[in-house]
Each structure stands twice: as C-alpha cells, then as structure tokens.
mmCIF file of C-alpha atoms (C1' of nucleotides) in Angstrom:
data_model
loop_
_atom_site.group_PDB
_atom_site.id
_atom_site.type_symbol
_atom_site.label_atom_id
_atom_site.label_comp_id
_atom_site.label_asym_id
_atom_site.label_seq_id
_atom_site.Cartn_x
_atom_site.Cartn_y
_atom_site.Cartn_z
ATOM 1 C CA MET A 1325 117.855 89.674 82.281
ATOM 2 C CA GLY A 1326 117.426 90.897 85.819
ATOM 3 C CA ARG A 1327 116.849 94.230 87.162
ATOM 4 C CA GLN A 1328 119.706 96.450 88.007
ATOM 5 C CA PRO A 1329 120.423 96.454 91.733
ATOM 6 C CA CYS A 1330 118.988 99.404 93.456
ATOM 7 C CA CYS A 1331 122.406 100.746 93.973
ATOM 8 C CA ASP A 1332 125.922 99.975 93.149
ATOM 9 C CA LYS A 1333 126.792 97.513 95.895
ATOM 10 C CA VAL A 1334 130.548 97.777 95.409
ATOM 11 C CA GLY A 1335 132.051 99.634 98.279
ATOM 12 C CA LEU A 1336 128.844 99.915 100.130
ATOM 13 C CA LYS A 1337 128.718 99.165 103.779
ATOM 14 C CA LYS A 1338 126.301 96.555 105.077
ATOM 15 C CA GLY A 1339 125.300 95.350 108.500
ATOM 16 C CA PRO A 1340 124.546 97.218 111.642
ATOM 17 C CA TRP A 1341 124.426 100.951 111.556
ATOM 18 C CA THR A 1342 126.832 102.873 113.676
ATOM 19 C CA ALA A 1343 125.919 105.837 115.797
ATOM 20 C CA ASP A 1344 127.832 108.076 113.409
ATOM 21 C CA GLU A 1345 125.818 106.883 110.428
ATOM 22 C CA ASP A 1346 122.590 107.325 112.283
ATOM 23 C CA LYS A 1347 123.688 110.815 113.125
ATOM 24 C CA LYS A 1348 124.425 111.597 109.510
ATOM 25 C CA LEU A 1349 121.046 110.183 108.321
ATOM 26 C CA ILE A 1350 119.108 111.984 110.949
ATOM 27 C CA ASN A 1351 120.906 115.206 110.253
ATOM 28 C CA PHE A 1352 120.244 114.909 106.553
ATOM 29 C CA ILE A 1353 116.615 114.141 106.919
ATOM 30 C CA LEU A 1354 116.013 116.813 109.435
ATOM 31 C CA THR A 1355 117.677 119.335 107.230
ATOM 32 C CA ASN A 1356 116.326 118.281 103.881
ATOM 33 C CA GLY A 1357 113.291 116.161 104.619
ATOM 34 C CA GLN A 1358 112.718 112.958 102.826
ATOM 35 C CA CYS A 1359 113.534 113.053 99.214
ATOM 36 C CA CYS A 1360 114.788 110.584 96.712
ATOM 37 C CA TRP A 1361 116.195 107.836 98.864
ATOM 38 C CA ARG A 1362 118.578 106.749 96.133
ATOM 39 C CA ALA A 1363 120.327 110.148 96.487
ATOM 40 C CA VAL A 1364 120.258 110.221 100.274
ATOM 41 C CA PRO A 1365 123.331 108.192 100.955
ATOM 42 C CA LYS A 1366 125.445 110.249 98.633
ATOM 43 C CA LEU A 1367 124.160 113.550 99.872
ATOM 44 C CA ALA A 1368 124.375 112.541 103.482
ATOM 45 C CA GLY A 1369 127.778 111.148 103.114
ATOM 46 C CA LEU A 1370 126.868 107.590 103.856
ATOM 47 C CA LEU A 1371 128.326 104.476 102.250
ATOM 48 C CA ARG A 1372 124.968 102.822 102.276
ATOM 49 C CA CYS A 1373 122.392 101.884 99.768
ATOM 50 C CA GLY A 1374 119.299 104.153 99.617
ATOM 51 C CA LYS A 1375 117.131 101.339 100.578
ATOM 52 C CA SER A 1376 119.123 100.674 103.597
ATOM 53 C CA CYS A 1377 118.777 104.341 104.635
ATOM 54 C CA ARG A 1378 115.025 104.277 104.125
ATOM 55 C CA LEU A 1379 114.745 101.108 106.186
ATOM 56 C CA ARG A 1380 116.893 102.496 108.913
ATOM 57 C CA TRP A 1381 114.882 105.638 109.041
ATOM 58 C CA THR A 1382 111.413 104.108 108.834
ATOM 59 C CA ASN A 1383 112.123 101.229 111.207
ATOM 60 C CA TYR A 1384 114.349 102.789 113.717
ATOM 61 C CA LEU A 1385 115.145 106.455 113.519
ATOM 62 C CA ARG A 1386 111.732 107.985 112.808
ATOM 63 C CA PRO A 1387 110.958 110.151 115.709
ATOM 64 C CA ASP A 1388 107.367 108.978 116.084
ATOM 65 C CA LEU A 1389 108.161 105.340 116.724
ATOM 66 C CA LYS A 1390 106.892 103.725 119.809
ATOM 67 C CA ARG A 1391 109.438 101.472 121.374
ATOM 68 C CA GLY A 1392 108.890 98.506 123.501
ATOM 69 C CA LEU A 1393 106.767 95.425 123.290
ATOM 70 C CA LEU A 1394 103.354 95.642 121.868
ATOM 71 C CA SER A 1395 100.709 96.098 124.460
ATOM 72 C CA GLU A 1396 97.979 93.453 124.903
ATOM 73 C CA TYR A 1397 95.641 95.774 123.152
ATOM 74 C CA GLU A 1398 97.948 96.211 120.224
ATOM 75 C CA GLU A 1399 98.503 92.527 120.103
ATOM 76 C CA LYS A 1400 94.777 91.972 119.762
ATOM 77 C CA MET A 1401 94.596 94.489 117.043
ATOM 78 C CA VAL A 1402 97.372 92.692 115.184
ATOM 79 C CA ILE A 1403 95.601 89.374 115.522
ATOM 80 C CA ASP A 1404 92.361 90.769 114.303
ATOM 81 C CA LEU A 1405 93.941 92.676 111.462
ATOM 82 C CA HIS A 1406 95.951 89.672 110.447
ATOM 83 C CA ALA A 1407 92.795 87.622 110.301
ATOM 84 C CA GLN A 1408 91.399 90.208 107.877
ATOM 85 C CA LEU A 1409 94.404 91.159 105.957
ATOM 86 C CA GLY A 1410 96.836 88.254 106.176
ATOM 87 C CA ASN A 1411 100.551 88.960 106.070
ATOM 88 C CA ARG A 1412 100.079 92.455 104.790
ATOM 89 C CA TRP A 1413 102.230 93.823 107.505
ATOM 90 C CA SER A 1414 102.442 97.346 106.259
ATOM 91 C CA LYS A 1415 98.694 97.572 106.153
ATOM 92 C CA ILE A 1416 98.490 96.201 109.636
ATOM 93 C CA ALA A 1417 101.099 98.580 110.760
ATOM 94 C CA SER A 1418 99.229 101.448 109.330
ATOM 95 C CA HIS A 1419 96.528 100.723 111.916
ATOM 96 C CA LEU A 1420 98.953 100.844 114.770
ATOM 97 C CA PRO A 1421 100.447 104.270 115.215
ATOM 98 C CA GLY A 1422 104.138 104.320 115.967
ATOM 99 C CA ARG A 1423 104.637 100.692 114.981
ATOM 100 C CA THR A 1424 106.472 99.535 111.908
ATOM 101 C CA ASP A 1425 105.645 96.624 109.669
ATOM 102 C CA ASN A 1426 108.962 95.066 110.547
ATOM 103 C CA GLU A 1427 108.225 95.315 114.219
ATOM 104 C CA ILE A 1428 104.820 93.796 113.866
ATOM 105 C CA LYS A 1429 106.080 91.140 111.628
ATOM 106 C CA ASN A 1430 108.735 90.222 114.086
ATOM 107 C CA HIS A 1431 106.340 90.252 116.973
ATOM 108 C CA TRP A 1432 103.888 88.095 115.088
ATOM 109 C CA ASN A 1433 106.576 85.545 114.274
ATOM 110 C CA THR A 1434 108.094 85.458 117.743
ATOM 111 C CA HIS A 1435 105.236 85.933 120.069
ATOM 112 C CA ILE A 1436 101.783 85.893 118.566
ATOM 113 C CA LYS A 1437 102.203 82.778 116.525
ATOM 114 C CA LYS A 1438 103.220 80.807 119.580
ATOM 115 C CA LYS A 1439 100.462 82.288 121.662
ATOM 116 C CA LEU A 1440 97.813 81.433 119.139
ATOM 117 C CA ARG A 1441 99.111 77.853 118.711
ATOM 118 C CA LYS A 1442 99.103 77.496 122.437
ATOM 119 C CA MET A 1443 95.483 78.551 122.350
ATOM 120 C CA GLY A 1444 94.680 76.063 119.743
ATOM 121 C CA ILE A 1445 94.353 78.531 116.956
ATOM 122 C CA ASP A 1446 96.043 78.202 113.658
ATOM 123 C CA PRO A 1447 97.948 81.438 113.184
ATOM 124 C CA LEU A 1448 97.616 81.115 109.423
ATOM 125 C CA THR A 1449 93.904 80.573 109.172
ATOM 126 C CA HIS A 1450 92.790 81.889 112.564
ATOM 127 C CA LYS A 1451 90.671 78.797 112.838
ATOM 128 C CA PRO A 1452 90.938 76.126 115.520
ATOM 129 C CA LEU A 1453 93.743 73.752 114.948
ATOM 130 C CA SER A 1454 92.731 70.197 114.115
ATOM 131 C CA SER A 1455 93.216 67.824 116.976
ATOM 132 C CA SER A 1456 96.393 66.388 115.537
ATOM 133 C CA GLU A 1457 97.961 69.842 115.400
ATOM 134 C CA LEU A 1458 96.982 70.751 118.926
ATOM 135 C CA PRO A 1459 99.725 71.007 121.405
ATOM 136 C CA SER A 1460 99.376 68.837 124.384
ATOM 137 C CA PRO A 1461 98.086 69.163 126.896
ATOM 138 C CA PRO A 1462 94.928 70.526 125.355
ATOM 139 C CA PRO A 1463 94.944 74.266 125.008
ATOM 140 C CA GLN A 1464 93.371 76.443 127.555
ATOM 141 C CA GLN A 1465 90.273 78.216 126.531
ATOM 142 C CA GLN A 1466 91.092 81.050 124.288
ATOM 143 C CA GLU A 1467 91.834 84.000 126.269
ATOM 144 C CA LEU A 1468 92.173 86.005 123.063
ATOM 145 C CA GLN A 1469 88.954 85.257 121.349
ATOM 146 C CA ILE A 1470 88.873 86.265 117.774
ATOM 147 C CA PRO A 1471 85.474 87.973 117.836
ATOM 148 C CA GLN A 1472 82.996 86.734 115.405
ATOM 149 C CA GLU A 1473 81.096 89.252 113.482
ATOM 150 C CA THR A 1474 77.600 89.623 114.789
ATOM 151 C CA GLU A 1475 74.650 90.199 112.647
ATOM 152 C CA GLN A 1476 74.319 93.655 113.916
ATOM 153 C CA GLN A 1477 77.952 94.392 113.126
ATOM 154 C CA GLN A 1478 77.544 93.091 109.683
ATOM 155 C CA GLN A 1479 74.593 95.321 109.179
ATOM 156 C CA ASN A 1480 76.073 98.399 110.722
ATOM 157 C CA PRO A 1481 79.858 98.365 110.723
ATOM 158 C CA SER A 1482 79.878 101.632 112.564
ATOM 159 C CA CYS A 1483 82.886 103.503 113.518
ATOM 160 C CA LEU A 1484 83.964 103.630 117.111
ATOM 161 C CA PRO A 1485 82.569 106.797 118.536
ATOM 162 C CA ASN A 1486 85.597 107.904 120.339
ATOM 163 C CA VAL A 1487 89.129 107.154 121.073
ATOM 164 C CA LEU A 1488 89.025 104.867 124.000
ATOM 165 C CA THR A 1489 91.235 104.691 126.958
ATOM 166 C CA GLU A 1490 93.288 101.572 126.933
ATOM 167 C CA PRO A 1491 91.278 99.642 129.501
ATOM 168 C CA ASP A 1492 88.127 100.544 127.661
ATOM 169 C CA GLN A 1493 89.740 99.556 124.459
ATOM 170 C CA ASN A 1494 90.447 96.150 125.801
ATOM 171 C CA ASN A 1495 86.946 95.676 126.955
ATOM 172 C CA GLN A 1496 85.257 96.907 123.924
ATOM 173 C CA LEU A 1497 87.644 95.712 121.400
ATOM 174 C CA GLU A 1498 86.145 92.373 120.822
ATOM 175 C CA THR A 1499 82.766 93.741 120.109
ATOM 176 C CA SER A 1500 83.688 96.607 118.002
ATOM 177 C CA LEU A 1501 87.003 95.939 116.372
ATOM 178 C CA GLN A 1502 85.908 93.217 114.075
ATOM 179 C CA SER A 1503 83.275 95.303 112.421
ATOM 180 C CA ASN A 1504 85.613 98.194 111.966
ATOM 181 C CA ILE A 1505 88.340 96.144 110.466
ATOM 182 C CA THR A 1506 85.966 94.303 108.230
ATOM 183 C CA HIS A 1507 84.563 97.463 106.999
ATOM 184 C CA ASP A 1508 87.963 98.907 106.613
ATOM 185 C CA VAL A 1509 89.188 96.022 104.524
ATOM 186 C CA GLU A 1510 86.165 96.412 102.340
ATOM 187 C CA VAL A 1511 86.822 99.969 101.525
ATOM 188 C CA GLU A 1512 90.570 100.190 102.013
ATOM 189 C CA ASP A 1513 91.435 100.062 98.346
ATOM 190 C CA LYS A 1514 88.639 102.243 97.232
ATOM 191 C CA ASN A 1515 88.929 105.068 99.581
ATOM 192 C CA ILE A 1516 91.204 104.659 102.530
ATOM 193 C CA SER A 1517 90.367 107.982 104.028
ATOM 194 C CA SER A 1518 86.728 107.178 104.440
ATOM 195 C CA SER A 1519 87.337 103.948 106.221
ATOM 196 C CA CYS A 1520 86.415 103.367 109.712
ATOM 197 C CA THR A 1521 89.752 102.338 110.687
ATOM 198 C CA PHE A 1522 90.025 101.678 114.368
ATOM 199 C CA GLY A 1523 93.028 103.294 115.837
ATOM 200 C CA THR A 1524 93.380 105.891 113.228
ATOM 201 C CA MET A 1525 91.918 109.222 113.278
ATOM 202 C CA ASP A 1526 89.424 108.782 110.714
ATOM 203 C CA ILE A 1527 87.406 106.537 112.911
ATOM 204 C CA MET A 1528 85.974 109.728 114.278
ATOM 205 C CA ASP A 1529 83.413 111.296 112.076
ATOM 206 C CA GLY A 1530 84.185 114.848 111.340
ATOM 207 C CA PHE A 1531 87.848 114.674 112.212
ATOM 208 C CA CYS A 1532 90.174 115.541 109.476
ATOM 209 C CA VAL A 1533 93.092 113.165 109.274
ATOM 210 C CA ASP A 1534 95.339 116.084 108.672
ATOM 211 C CA GLU A 1535 94.350 117.947 111.739
ATOM 212 C CA VAL A 1536 95.130 115.958 114.800
ATOM 213 C CA PRO A 1537 97.924 113.569 115.597
ATOM 214 C CA ILE A 1538 96.518 110.116 116.126
ATOM 215 C CA ILE A 1539 98.888 109.224 118.867
ATOM 216 C CA GLU A 1540 98.416 110.959 122.065
ATOM 217 C CA PRO A 1541 101.429 113.103 122.491
ATOM 218 C CA HIS A 1542 102.319 111.379 125.711
ATOM 219 C CA GLU A 1543 102.535 108.178 123.850
ATOM 220 C CA MET A 1544 105.171 109.486 121.560
ATOM 221 C CA LEU A 1545 108.054 110.089 123.770
ATOM 222 C CA VAL A 1546 111.216 110.753 121.949
ATOM 223 C CA HIS A 1547 113.472 111.415 124.688
ATOM 224 C CA PRO A 1548 116.942 110.894 123.413
ATOM 225 C CA SER A 1549 117.649 108.113 125.830
ATOM 226 C CA SER A 1550 114.967 106.101 124.213
ATOM 227 C CA THR A 1551 115.101 107.274 120.688
ATOM 228 C CA CYS A 1552 117.758 105.036 119.416
ATOM 229 C CA ALA A 1553 117.895 102.606 122.205
ATOM 230 C CA PRO A 1554 116.635 99.080 121.812
ATOM 231 C CA SER A 1555 113.012 98.669 122.232
ATOM 232 C CA SER A 1556 112.853 97.569 125.749
ATOM 233 C CA SER A 1557 114.889 96.530 128.653
ATOM 234 C CA ALA A 1558 113.904 93.032 127.818
ATOM 235 C CA SER A 1559 115.154 93.315 124.361
ATOM 236 C CA SER A 1560 118.227 95.205 125.214
ATOM 237 C CA SER A 1561 120.091 93.141 122.738
ATOM 238 C CA SER A 1562 120.409 95.425 119.914
ATOM 239 C CA SER A 1563 123.399 94.797 118.114
ATOM 240 C CA SER A 1564 123.842 97.718 115.994
ATOM 241 C CA SER A 1565 122.808 100.686 117.969
ATOM 242 C CA ASN A 1566 123.804 100.229 121.451
ATOM 243 C CA GLY A 1567 126.330 102.849 120.814
ATOM 244 C CA SER A 1568 123.768 105.121 119.246
ATOM 245 C CA ASN A 1569 121.924 106.277 122.289
ATOM 246 C CA ASN A 1570 121.352 109.989 122.508
ATOM 247 C CA ILE A 1571 121.825 110.381 118.888
ATOM 248 C CA LEU A 1572 119.341 113.242 118.794
ATOM 249 C CA GLU A 1573 121.133 114.783 121.722
ATOM 250 C CA ASP A 1574 124.394 114.516 119.875
ATOM 251 C CA LEU A 1575 123.007 116.221 116.905
ATOM 252 C CA GLN A 1576 123.150 119.831 116.140
ATOM 253 C CA PHE A 1577 121.050 120.695 119.101
ATOM 254 C CA SER A 1578 123.469 119.152 121.480
ATOM 255 C CA ASP A 1579 122.780 121.921 123.946
ATOM 256 C CA PHE A 1580 119.137 121.534 123.656
ATOM 257 C CA GLU A 1581 117.694 120.748 127.054
ATOM 258 C CA TRP A 1582 115.754 117.563 126.728
ATOM 259 C CA PRO A 1583 112.802 117.525 128.979
ATOM 260 C CA ASN A 1584 113.114 114.820 131.534
ATOM 261 C CA ASN A 1585 109.559 114.901 132.615
ATOM 262 C CA GLY A 1586 108.226 112.699 129.851
ATOM 263 C CA ILE A 1587 107.380 115.481 127.461
ATOM 264 C CA GLY A 1588 107.859 114.119 124.024
ATOM 265 C CA LEU A 1589 108.884 115.791 120.823
ATOM 266 C CA TRP A 1590 105.460 115.242 119.626
ATOM 267 C CA GLU A 1591 103.819 117.479 122.136
ATOM 268 C CA GLU A 1592 102.151 120.057 120.052
ATOM 269 C CA GLU A 1593 104.788 122.708 120.303
ATOM 270 C CA TYR A 1594 107.527 120.265 119.718
ATOM 271 C CA LEU A 1595 105.715 118.838 116.788
ATOM 272 C CA SER A 1596 105.382 122.186 115.158
ATOM 273 C CA SER A 1597 108.992 122.819 115.724
ATOM 274 C CA TRP A 1598 109.963 119.536 114.295
ATOM 275 C CA ASP A 1599 107.973 120.241 111.344
ATOM 276 C CA MET A 1600 109.595 123.455 110.682
ATOM 277 C CA LEU A 1601 112.962 122.153 111.396
ATOM 278 C CA ILE A 1602 112.467 119.555 108.817
ATOM 279 C CA ASN A 1603 110.896 121.633 106.153
ATOM 280 C CA ASP A 1604 112.522 124.940 106.563
ATOM 281 C CA ALA A 1605 115.529 125.464 104.427
ATOM 282 C CA ASP A 1606 116.959 127.604 107.167
ATOM 283 C CA SER A 1607 117.031 124.731 109.483
ATOM 284 C CA ASP A 1608 120.163 125.682 111.252
ATOM 285 C CA ARG A 1609 118.651 128.859 112.443
ATOM 286 C CA LYS A 1610 115.549 126.949 113.518
ATOM 287 C CA LEU A 1611 117.644 124.424 115.395
ATOM 288 C CA GLU A 1612 119.349 127.252 117.200
ATOM 289 C CA ALA A 1613 116.015 128.626 118.080
ATOM 290 C CA ALA A 1614 114.870 125.273 119.246
ATOM 291 C CA ALA A 1615 117.930 124.940 121.379
ATOM 292 C CA ALA A 1616 117.207 128.261 122.860
ATOM 293 C CA GLY A 1617 113.766 127.094 124.065
ATOM 294 C CA LEU A 1618 111.742 126.148 121.080
ATOM 295 C CA ASP A 1619 110.428 129.645 120.864
ATOM 296 C CA VAL A 1620 109.883 129.337 117.140
ATOM 297 C CA PRO A 1621 106.914 130.935 115.443
ATOM 298 C CA LEU A 1622 104.378 128.624 114.094
ATOM 299 C CA VAL A 1623 104.296 128.606 110.375
ATOM 300 C CA GLN A 1624 100.915 127.435 109.283
ATOM 301 C CA SER A 1625 101.716 127.151 105.736
ATOM 302 C CA CYS A 1626 104.599 124.839 106.358
ATOM 303 C CA PRO A 1627 103.970 121.527 104.808
ATOM 304 C CA ARG A 1628 103.687 118.579 106.992
ATOM 305 C CA MET A 1629 106.499 116.238 107.513
ATOM 306 C CA VAL A 1630 105.431 113.365 105.346
ATOM 307 C CA LEU A 1631 107.392 110.361 105.952
ATOM 308 C CA ASP A 1632 105.418 107.892 103.926
ATOM 309 C CA GLN A 1633 102.023 107.731 102.450
ATOM 310 C CA ASP A 1634 100.495 105.630 105.129
ATOM 311 C CA SER A 1635 101.797 107.598 108.049
ATOM 312 C CA TRP A 1636 99.006 109.622 109.528
ATOM 313 C CA ALA A 1637 100.732 110.166 112.777
ATOM 314 C CA TYR A 1638 102.366 113.265 111.663
ATOM 315 C CA GLY A 1639 101.737 116.797 111.852
ATOM 316 C CA LEU A 1640 99.361 119.285 113.176
ATOM 317 C CA LEU A 1641 99.491 121.477 110.233
ATOM 318 C "C1'" DA B 593 132.397 80.036 134.898
ATOM 319 C "C1'" DA B 594 131.834 77.922 130.541
ATOM 320 C "C1'" DG B 595 129.263 76.018 127.052
ATOM 321 C "C1'" DC B 596 125.041 75.365 124.731
ATOM 322 C "C1'" DT B 597 120.484 76.495 123.125
ATOM 323 C "C1'" DA B 598 116.664 79.419 122.265
ATOM 324 C "C1'" DC B 599 115.061 83.710 121.340
ATOM 325 C "C1'" DT B 600 114.793 88.469 119.545
ATOM 326 C "C1'" DC B 601 114.950 91.830 116.227
ATOM 327 C "C1'" DA B 602 117.682 94.883 112.947
ATOM 328 C "C1'" DA B 603 118.945 94.450 108.473
ATOM 329 C "C1'" DC B 604 119.191 92.409 104.000
ATOM 330 C "C1'" DC B 605 117.376 90.329 99.702
ATOM 331 C "C1'" DG B 606 114.510 89.861 95.999
ATOM 332 C "C1'" DC B 607 110.198 90.694 94.122
ATOM 333 C "C1'" DC B 608 106.201 93.694 93.298
ATOM 334 C "C1'" DT B 609 103.872 97.998 92.279
ATOM 335 C "C1'" DC B 610 103.532 102.326 90.482
ATOM 336 C "C1'" DA B 611 105.002 106.454 88.140
ATOM 337 C "C1'" DT B 612 107.349 108.321 84.334
ATOM 338 C "C1'" DC B 613 109.081 108.493 79.803
ATOM 339 C "C1'" DC C 1464 102.221 100.230 75.575
ATOM 340 C "C1'" DG C 1465 106.457 98.549 76.912
ATOM 341 C "C1'" DA C 1466 110.850 99.786 79.333
ATOM 342 C "C1'" DT C 1467 112.880 101.688 83.122
ATOM 343 C "C1'" DG C 1468 113.628 103.372 87.739
ATOM 344 C "C1'" DA C 1469 112.421 104.173 92.460
ATOM 345 C "C1'" DG C 1470 110.007 103.117 96.498
ATOM 346 C "C1'" DG C 1471 107.680 99.685 99.132
ATOM 347 C "C1'" DC C 1472 106.691 95.114 100.903
ATOM 348 C "C1'" DG C 1473 107.244 90.523 102.865
ATOM 349 C "C1'" DG C 1474 110.245 86.715 103.768
ATOM 350 C "C1'" DT C 1475 114.505 85.456 105.656
ATOM 351 C "C1'" DT C 1476 118.906 85.677 107.959
ATOM 352 C "C1'" DG C 1477 122.280 86.056 111.469
ATOM 353 C "C1'" DA C 1478 124.471 88.669 115.267
ATOM 354 C "C1'" DG C 1479 123.739 89.549 119.894
ATOM 355 C "C1'" DT C 1480 121.768 88.313 124.184
ATOM 356 C "C1'" DA C 1481 119.276 85.734 127.814
ATOM 357 C "C1'" DG C 1482 118.513 81.653 129.986
ATOM 358 C "C1'" DC C 1483 119.537 77.122 131.159
ATOM 359 C "C1'" DT C 1484 122.600 73.210 132.296
#
DNA sequence: AAGCTACTCAACCGCCTCATC
DNA sequence: CGATGAGGCGGTTGAGTAGCT
C-alpha cells in the first residue's frame, strides 16, 4: 500500500505559475510567514499542492535569491563541493548563498558536466576520464583544476580568515577551498554550525551565524524588475513567469518607491523591514509604513524570517 | 521565413527522513 | 516501536527559446 499523495490532486492546478498565483503566494507568506505548507494553498486561495507552493517559493519567489548564471567562482565551488558531497544538491546549495539546489542541479547538468568532460574529467568521479572516454581532440589542460589536498591542509584544515573579494576568491580558492570543504564534510552531520564552511558566515571565527547576513547586501538585489524575471537575459526563456515581472511591485506596496540605484531589499534597513513585515501580525500597517518610506522602528525581539533550516542568509536579528 | 535541433530551467514525481502520536 | 503525516531531496520531464540550416 502506497503513501497517500501529499494532497488531493483532483482539481489542483499544475504547470507554470501565473503572476496572479505568485502574487497570492507572496502575499500570503509575507503576511503569515511560512507555516504548514499543506495549508498554504487553501489559506492563500491557491489551487495548488502545498509542495508546489513550497517549491515555487524556495526556488523562485524567495526574496534573497540571486538570479543569473553562476559565476566562475560559484562554479568552482560547486565542482569542489560536488567532489566532496556528490549529488547532494541541497547541501551544495547551502554553501552558495542565494542559490537553490534546483538551480545548481540544473547548472551542473547543463554546463558543468560538459565543461568537465571537455577537460577530460569524469563529472561523476572527478577523476580523469579513461582514454576511451576522452573527447577528441584531446582535452585542453584543465583550466579548472580540482585542487588536491596538501599535507598541510590535511593537517590544518583552517578556516578562511576573511570573506574574500571575488578576484581574491578565485585566486585563493584552489588552495583553501578544498581543505575547508573537506573539513566541512567531516563535521557537517555532527555540528554544522562549527564547520568551516567556505562561503558561509561561520567560516569566520567569532562571528555568529545569526548576526550578519552572509551575502553582501549589494549582492541581493530584489528590485522588482528582477525578482520574478527569468534568471538572465541569456535565459530569458521562462515559460511560466514572464508575465510575473514586478510582482512585488504589484503587491500591497504598489506605491512603494523601488530604489532604482541598485539598493536591494536586503540592505540592512530593508532587511529589518522585511523581517517585520513578515512576522508582524499587523503587516498591513507595516506595509503602509514601508510604502511611506520604510520608516519602521526596528523590533529587536522580532524573530528572524526563517525560510528553511539551511538558509543562513536571512536576518540581522 | 520556416523548419528543425539543441539547450535551458521551472516544475513535477516519487522516495526518503524526521517528528509526532 | 510501528504508523502516519509533513517537509525535503534528487531525478526527470517538457514547454519555451535560441541558434542553425
């Protein structure tokens, strides 16, 4: 006997989400926060399965998502993490702020796999392909070396001292990342918060994961024109949500003036406001306040917006 | 311009894990 | 301790789009 389906599928809508559905879901979550996903569709007035709502939110509507192709640096991280973790996409995603497991999985399957094969690396084992498997002509020398663990690194899998700028990250990645990841894998199931996860906040000794957003605010633009738009100009495909641009703009704060200078919602003050908007029962009032210029008092006791257990990108509070 | 092919990625499906009873 | 339910995860699919002929 099988399990019961997660929801009654009769009469439920499937397929691409419409702008209206997105709006309803965002509205609901902004007002009520995330609660029992099973109940969300009913409460939000959606003819969707709870799972579908969760997926839509976590993979597409979450305000902290980065859009666009993975950077070279992120790609390297994915490769290294994959070498350590295998196809545990959610674990890999947890090392890449603003990226979802689905996104990384897709990118792996469409880009990185090919790239590695081209370089003569088996994407499954991360070892050199046997000569029969090598594409012809012979692969160019690996431009993305999978760094081997040095003796020193094995002995001292130290955390990276600082958050690096991207060019620095690229340069130092190969020497430092491997050890960090290795160490992380070793400890991840025992005590994730003590790991030396590169790219997460806890790589920095003394920093509390709860205190500082991992993603630089400027990296987390949530301008409405990009929020629900397809990830990049190159991937402007996007079936479902082409019509859903400016969803946030269309929400209750339709007269909210979105900054057009690159300020994201996750700038500190915006973040605080988000947090309150989400958690405060009196959200309408807060939204009005936000629309009036985000002059909302900071409520320190307000719980963080917790979207899922692995998301450490949230919250200042 | 039309047809075809390859590619991308949002969304679904089914299984797994974990919490609760 | 097993049954059940909910959330989460990874594999897969297929619609939409870009690029090529």
